[in-house]
Coordinates of C-alpha atoms in Angstrom, one line a residue:
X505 CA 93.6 128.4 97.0
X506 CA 94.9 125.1 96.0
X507 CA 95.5 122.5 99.1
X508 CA 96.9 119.2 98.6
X509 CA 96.5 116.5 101.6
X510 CA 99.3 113.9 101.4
X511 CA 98.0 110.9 103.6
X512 CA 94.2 111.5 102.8
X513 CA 93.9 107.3 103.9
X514 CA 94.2 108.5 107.7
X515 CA 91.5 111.0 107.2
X516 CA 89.0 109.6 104.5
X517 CA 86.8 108.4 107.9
X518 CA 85.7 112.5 108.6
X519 CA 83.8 115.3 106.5
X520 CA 86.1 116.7 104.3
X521 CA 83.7 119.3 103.0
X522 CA 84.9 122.3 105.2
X523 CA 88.3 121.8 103.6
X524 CA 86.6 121.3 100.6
X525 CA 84.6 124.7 100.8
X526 CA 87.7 127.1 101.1
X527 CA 89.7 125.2 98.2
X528 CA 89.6 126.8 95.1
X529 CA 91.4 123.2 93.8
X530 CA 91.7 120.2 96.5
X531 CA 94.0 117.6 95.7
X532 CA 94.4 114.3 97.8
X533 CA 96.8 111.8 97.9
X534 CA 96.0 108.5 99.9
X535 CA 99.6 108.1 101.2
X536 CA 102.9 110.4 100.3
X537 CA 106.2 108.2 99.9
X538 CA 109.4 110.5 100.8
X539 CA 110.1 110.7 97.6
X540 CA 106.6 112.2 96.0
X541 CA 106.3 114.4 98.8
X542 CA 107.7 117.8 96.3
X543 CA 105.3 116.2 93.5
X544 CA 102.0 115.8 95.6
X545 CA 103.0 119.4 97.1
X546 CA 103.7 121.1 93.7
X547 CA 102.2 124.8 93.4
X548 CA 100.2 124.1 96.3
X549 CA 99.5 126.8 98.6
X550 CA 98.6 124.4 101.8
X551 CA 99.5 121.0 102.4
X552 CA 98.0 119.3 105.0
X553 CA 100.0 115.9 106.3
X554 CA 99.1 113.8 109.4
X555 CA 102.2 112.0 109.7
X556 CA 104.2 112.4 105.5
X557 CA 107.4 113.8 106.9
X558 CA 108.1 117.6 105.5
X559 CA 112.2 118.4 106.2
X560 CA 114.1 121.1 104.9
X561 CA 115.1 119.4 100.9
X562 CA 110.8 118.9 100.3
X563 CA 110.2 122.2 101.6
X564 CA 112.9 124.4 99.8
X565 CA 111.6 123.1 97.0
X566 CA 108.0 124.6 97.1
X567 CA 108.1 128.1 96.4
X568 CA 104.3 128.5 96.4
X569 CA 103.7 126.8 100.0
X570 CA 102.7 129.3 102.3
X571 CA 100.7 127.3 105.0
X572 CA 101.9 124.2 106.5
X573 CA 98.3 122.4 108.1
X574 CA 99.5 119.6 110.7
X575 CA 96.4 116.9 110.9
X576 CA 97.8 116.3 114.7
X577 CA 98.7 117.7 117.8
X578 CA 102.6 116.4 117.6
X579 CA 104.8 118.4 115.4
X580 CA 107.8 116.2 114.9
X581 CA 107.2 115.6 111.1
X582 CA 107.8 118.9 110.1
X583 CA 111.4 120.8 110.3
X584 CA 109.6 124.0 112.0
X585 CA 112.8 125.9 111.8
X586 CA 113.3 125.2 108.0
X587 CA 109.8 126.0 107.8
X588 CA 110.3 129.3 109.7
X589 CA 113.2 130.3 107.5
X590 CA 111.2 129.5 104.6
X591 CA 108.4 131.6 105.6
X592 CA 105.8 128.9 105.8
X593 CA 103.5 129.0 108.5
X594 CA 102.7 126.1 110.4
X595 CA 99.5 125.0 112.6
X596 CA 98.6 121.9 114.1
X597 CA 95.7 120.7 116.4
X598 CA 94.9 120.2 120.0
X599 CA 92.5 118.6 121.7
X600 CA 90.5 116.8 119.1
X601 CA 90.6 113.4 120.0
X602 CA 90.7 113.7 123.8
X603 CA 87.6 111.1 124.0
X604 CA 87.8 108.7 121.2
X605 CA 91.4 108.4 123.2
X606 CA 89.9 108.2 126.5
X607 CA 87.1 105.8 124.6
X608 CA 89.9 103.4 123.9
X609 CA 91.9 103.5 126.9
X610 CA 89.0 102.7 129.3
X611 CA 88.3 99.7 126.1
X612 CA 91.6 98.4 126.9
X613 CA 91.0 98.2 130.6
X614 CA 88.1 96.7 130.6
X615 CA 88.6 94.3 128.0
X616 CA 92.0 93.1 130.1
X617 CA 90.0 93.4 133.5
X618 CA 87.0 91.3 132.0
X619 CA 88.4 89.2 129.4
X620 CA 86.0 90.3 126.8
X621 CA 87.9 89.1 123.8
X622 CA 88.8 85.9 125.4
X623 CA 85.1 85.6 126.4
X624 CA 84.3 86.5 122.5
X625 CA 86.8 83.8 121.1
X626 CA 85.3 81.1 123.4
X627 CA 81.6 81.8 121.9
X628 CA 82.6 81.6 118.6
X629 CA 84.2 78.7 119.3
X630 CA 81.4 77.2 120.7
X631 CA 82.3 76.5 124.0
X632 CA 79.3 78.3 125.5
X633 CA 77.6 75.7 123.8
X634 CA 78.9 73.0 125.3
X635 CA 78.5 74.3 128.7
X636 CA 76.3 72.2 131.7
X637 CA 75.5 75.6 132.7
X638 CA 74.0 79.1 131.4
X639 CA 77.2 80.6 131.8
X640 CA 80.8 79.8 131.0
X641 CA 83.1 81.0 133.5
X642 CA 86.7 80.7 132.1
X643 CA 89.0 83.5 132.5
X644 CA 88.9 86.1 135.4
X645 CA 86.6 88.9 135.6
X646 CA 87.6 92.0 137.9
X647 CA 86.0 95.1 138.4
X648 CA 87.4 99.0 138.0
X649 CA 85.6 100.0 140.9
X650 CA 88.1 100.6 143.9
X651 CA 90.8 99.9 141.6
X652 CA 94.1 102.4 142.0
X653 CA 94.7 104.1 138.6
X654 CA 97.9 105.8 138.3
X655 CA 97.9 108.6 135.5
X656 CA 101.0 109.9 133.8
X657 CA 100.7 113.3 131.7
X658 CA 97.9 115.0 132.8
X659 CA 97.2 117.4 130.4
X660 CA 94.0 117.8 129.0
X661 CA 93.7 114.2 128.1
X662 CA 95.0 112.8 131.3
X663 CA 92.5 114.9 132.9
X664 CA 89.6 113.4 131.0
X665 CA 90.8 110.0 132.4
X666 CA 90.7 110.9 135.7
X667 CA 87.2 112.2 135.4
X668 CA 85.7 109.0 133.9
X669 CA 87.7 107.4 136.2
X670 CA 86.4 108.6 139.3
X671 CA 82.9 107.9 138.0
X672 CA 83.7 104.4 137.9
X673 CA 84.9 104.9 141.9
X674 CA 88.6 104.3 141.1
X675 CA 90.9 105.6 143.2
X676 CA 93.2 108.3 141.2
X677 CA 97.0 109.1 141.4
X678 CA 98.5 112.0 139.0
X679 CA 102.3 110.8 138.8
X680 CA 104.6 114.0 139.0
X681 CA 106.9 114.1 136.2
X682 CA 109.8 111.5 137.2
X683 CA 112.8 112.9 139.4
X684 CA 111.1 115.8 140.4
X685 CA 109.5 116.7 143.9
X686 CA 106.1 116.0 143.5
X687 CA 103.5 119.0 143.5
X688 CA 100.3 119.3 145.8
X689 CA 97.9 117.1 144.4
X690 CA 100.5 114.8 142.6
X691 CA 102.7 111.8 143.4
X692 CA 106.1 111.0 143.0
X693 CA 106.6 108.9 139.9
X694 CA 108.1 105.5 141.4
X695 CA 105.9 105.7 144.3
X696 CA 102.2 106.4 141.7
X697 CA 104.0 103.5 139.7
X698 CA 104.0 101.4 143.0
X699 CA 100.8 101.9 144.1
X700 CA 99.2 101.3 141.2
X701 CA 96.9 98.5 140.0
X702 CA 96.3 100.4 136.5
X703 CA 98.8 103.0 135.2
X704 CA 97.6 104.8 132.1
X705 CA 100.6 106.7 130.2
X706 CA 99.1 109.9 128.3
X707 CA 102.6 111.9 128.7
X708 CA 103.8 113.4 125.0
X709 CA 107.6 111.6 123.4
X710 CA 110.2 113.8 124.3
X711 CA 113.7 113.3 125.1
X712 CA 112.7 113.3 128.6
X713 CA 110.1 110.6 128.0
X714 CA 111.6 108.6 126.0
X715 CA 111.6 104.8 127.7
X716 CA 110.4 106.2 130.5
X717 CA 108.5 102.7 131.3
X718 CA 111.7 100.4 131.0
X719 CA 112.5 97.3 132.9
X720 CA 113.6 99.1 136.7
X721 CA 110.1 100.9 136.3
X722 CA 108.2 97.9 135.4
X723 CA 109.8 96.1 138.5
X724 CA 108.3 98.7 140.1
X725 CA 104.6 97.8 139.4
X726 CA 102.4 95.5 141.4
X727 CA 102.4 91.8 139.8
X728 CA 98.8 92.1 138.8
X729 CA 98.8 95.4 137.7
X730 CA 98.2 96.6 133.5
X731 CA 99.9 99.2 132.1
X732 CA 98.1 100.9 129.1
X733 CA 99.7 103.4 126.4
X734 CA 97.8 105.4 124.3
X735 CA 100.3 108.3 124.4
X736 CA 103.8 107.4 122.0
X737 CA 105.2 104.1 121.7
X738 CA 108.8 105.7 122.5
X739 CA 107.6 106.0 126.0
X740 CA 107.7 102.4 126.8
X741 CA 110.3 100.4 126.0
X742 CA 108.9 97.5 123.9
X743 CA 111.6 94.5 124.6
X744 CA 111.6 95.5 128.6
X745 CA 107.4 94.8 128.1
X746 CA 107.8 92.3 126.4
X747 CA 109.6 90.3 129.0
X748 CA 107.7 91.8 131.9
X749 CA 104.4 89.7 130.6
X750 CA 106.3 87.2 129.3
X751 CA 107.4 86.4 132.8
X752 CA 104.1 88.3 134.7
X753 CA 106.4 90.5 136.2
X754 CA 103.3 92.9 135.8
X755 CA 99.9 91.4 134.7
X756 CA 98.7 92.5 131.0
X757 CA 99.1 95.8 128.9
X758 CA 96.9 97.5 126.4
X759 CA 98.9 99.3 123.9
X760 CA 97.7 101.0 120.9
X761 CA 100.8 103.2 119.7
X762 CA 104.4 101.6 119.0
X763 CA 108.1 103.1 118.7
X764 CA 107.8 102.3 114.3
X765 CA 104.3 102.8 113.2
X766 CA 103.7 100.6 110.7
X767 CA 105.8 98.1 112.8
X768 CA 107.9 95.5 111.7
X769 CA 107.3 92.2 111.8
X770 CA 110.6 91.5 114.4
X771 CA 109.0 94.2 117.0
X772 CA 109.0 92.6 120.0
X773 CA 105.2 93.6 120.9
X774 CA 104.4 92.0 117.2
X775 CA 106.2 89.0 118.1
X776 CA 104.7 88.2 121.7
X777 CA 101.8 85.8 121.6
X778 CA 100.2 85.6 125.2
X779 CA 97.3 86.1 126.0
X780 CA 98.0 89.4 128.8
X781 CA 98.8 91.8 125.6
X782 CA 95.9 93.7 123.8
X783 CA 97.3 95.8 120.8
X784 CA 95.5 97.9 118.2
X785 CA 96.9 99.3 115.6
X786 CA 97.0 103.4 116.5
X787 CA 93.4 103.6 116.4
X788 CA 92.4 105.0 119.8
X789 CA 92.2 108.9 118.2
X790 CA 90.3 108.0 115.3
X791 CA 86.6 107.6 116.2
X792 CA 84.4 109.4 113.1
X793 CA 83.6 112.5 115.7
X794 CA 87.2 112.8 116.1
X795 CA 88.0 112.8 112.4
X796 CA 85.7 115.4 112.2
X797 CA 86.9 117.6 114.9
X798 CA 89.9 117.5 113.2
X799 CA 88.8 118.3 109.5
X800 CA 86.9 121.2 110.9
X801 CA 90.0 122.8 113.3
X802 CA 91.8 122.3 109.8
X803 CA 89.6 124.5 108.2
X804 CA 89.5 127.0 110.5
X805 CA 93.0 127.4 110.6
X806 CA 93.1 127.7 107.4
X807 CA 90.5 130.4 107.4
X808 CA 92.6 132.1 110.2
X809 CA 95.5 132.4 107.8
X810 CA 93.6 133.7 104.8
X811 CA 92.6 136.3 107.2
X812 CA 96.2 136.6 108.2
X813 CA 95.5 136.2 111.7
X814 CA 97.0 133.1 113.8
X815 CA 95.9 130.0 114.9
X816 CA 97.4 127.6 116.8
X817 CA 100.5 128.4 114.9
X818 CA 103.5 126.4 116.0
X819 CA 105.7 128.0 113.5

């Protein structure tokens, strides 16, 4: 079975070898421009992309694909209805990364809470050094415990987060899905947003998520609270953020995930320069565990389909 990988660079970090075992010839292909895509994929019967778009022109073109592998849990790069008429399966992955993501969220917030970087920078810079006593104390320090977090998305993710949460003795609020009447257990969405003094957004990008943080909802939030996205950058709208911490209208935000990934350099997160913004460059799924997860649900869908029995099939 030959299986070509398209943006191997995103992957290189995990165990390739259960991938390797089932190919017959394994071809990979650091990164796949839109324009290489029908040459990497040539006479392949998988291809496996993370985020190398597949539409309908790439995929009518590769008569020997029968097995679409999608290195992710979001679907969005690949025309599943081209794929469908086209007879090519498609399968992606759940649930791998749900604590490297959870890892990094609670990094953000505590890094934001304690000033850990800022802490960092002054060491290095020797200000400890120079201090008359053992300790510098320059920048705020806060504590999670008792601290209000209010979760939005609470799939299997968002439910991780509330359980480390709780272990830390914050107080938890599951946001219902905005405009609708929330269900036991849940809170409406403005009101969670209110209440708040962390909101963590681990919601997917639909059409009904899309800026679902803007400017009336970060109004909304208390002036010292941090909001933190590790979901999608299309759920937050970057220039309404933006002006929020450039004028504290909310405290600081984490963000790891933006609406153009890689961004340019006229993105409004790029271009803010205070201090209240932590951002990482899409990095909160991508622990070496995770990786690994991943590369190994990859292979068993794989296996699943030379069985010709389905696996988290999405088309």
């Amino acid at each position: 079975m030959k299986i070509a990988i398209l943006d191997y660079q995103t992957l290189r970090t995990g165990n390739l070898q259960p991938i390797s075992n089932i190919a017959t010839t394994l071809n990979t292909y650091d990164n796949t421009l839109p324009h290489q895509v029908v040459n990497h994929s040539d006479n392949a019967t998988v291809v496996i992309t993370n985020k190398v778009v597949l539409n309908e022109q790439h995929l009518s073109q590769l008569p020997a694909l029968k097995l679409i592998c999608i290195a992710a849990t979001g679907t969005n790069n690949v025309d599943l209805e081209a794929a469908k008429k086209l007879g090519i399966q498609v399968c992606n992955v759940a649930g791998y990364s749900t604590n490297s993501v959870a890892q990094h969220t609670f990094s953000m917030m505590f890094n934001l809470l304690g000033n850990n970087p800022a802490y960092a920078q002054d060491t290095r810079n020797g200000l400890w050094q120079q201090s008359e006593h053992f300790c510098f104390l320059h920048h705020p320090i806060n504590e999670v415990a008792g601290k209000t977090l209010a979760i939005v998305g609470y799939g299997t993710l968002g439910k991780k987060i509330a359980q480390i949460a709780t272990a830390f003795d914050m107080n938890v609020l599951i946001a219902e899905r905005k405009g609708q009447t929330p269900r036991p257990g849940r809170v409406e969405f403005t009101k969670a947003l209110a209440s708040a003094d962390i909101v963590s957004l681990h919601c997917p990008l639909t059409p009904s998520t899309e800026n679902l943080i803007d400017s009336d909802e970060l109004k909304l939030m208390k002036p010292s609270a941090i909001l933190l996205n590790s979901a999608r950058g299309g759920v937050v709208n970057e220039s309404a953020l933006a002006i929020a911490l450039t004028n504290n209208t909310i405290s600081a935000a984490g963000v790891d995930v933006l609406t153009e990934e890689p961004p340019k350099s006229n993105n409004p997160l790029i271009q803010y320069q205070g201090d209240n913004l932590q951002l990482t460059p899409h990095i909160a799924w991508a622990s070496k565990q995770s990786v690994d997860r991943l590369l190994n649900e990859i292979a068993l869908n794989i296996d699943a389909f030379k069985l010709g029995t389905e696996r988290n099939r999405v088309a």
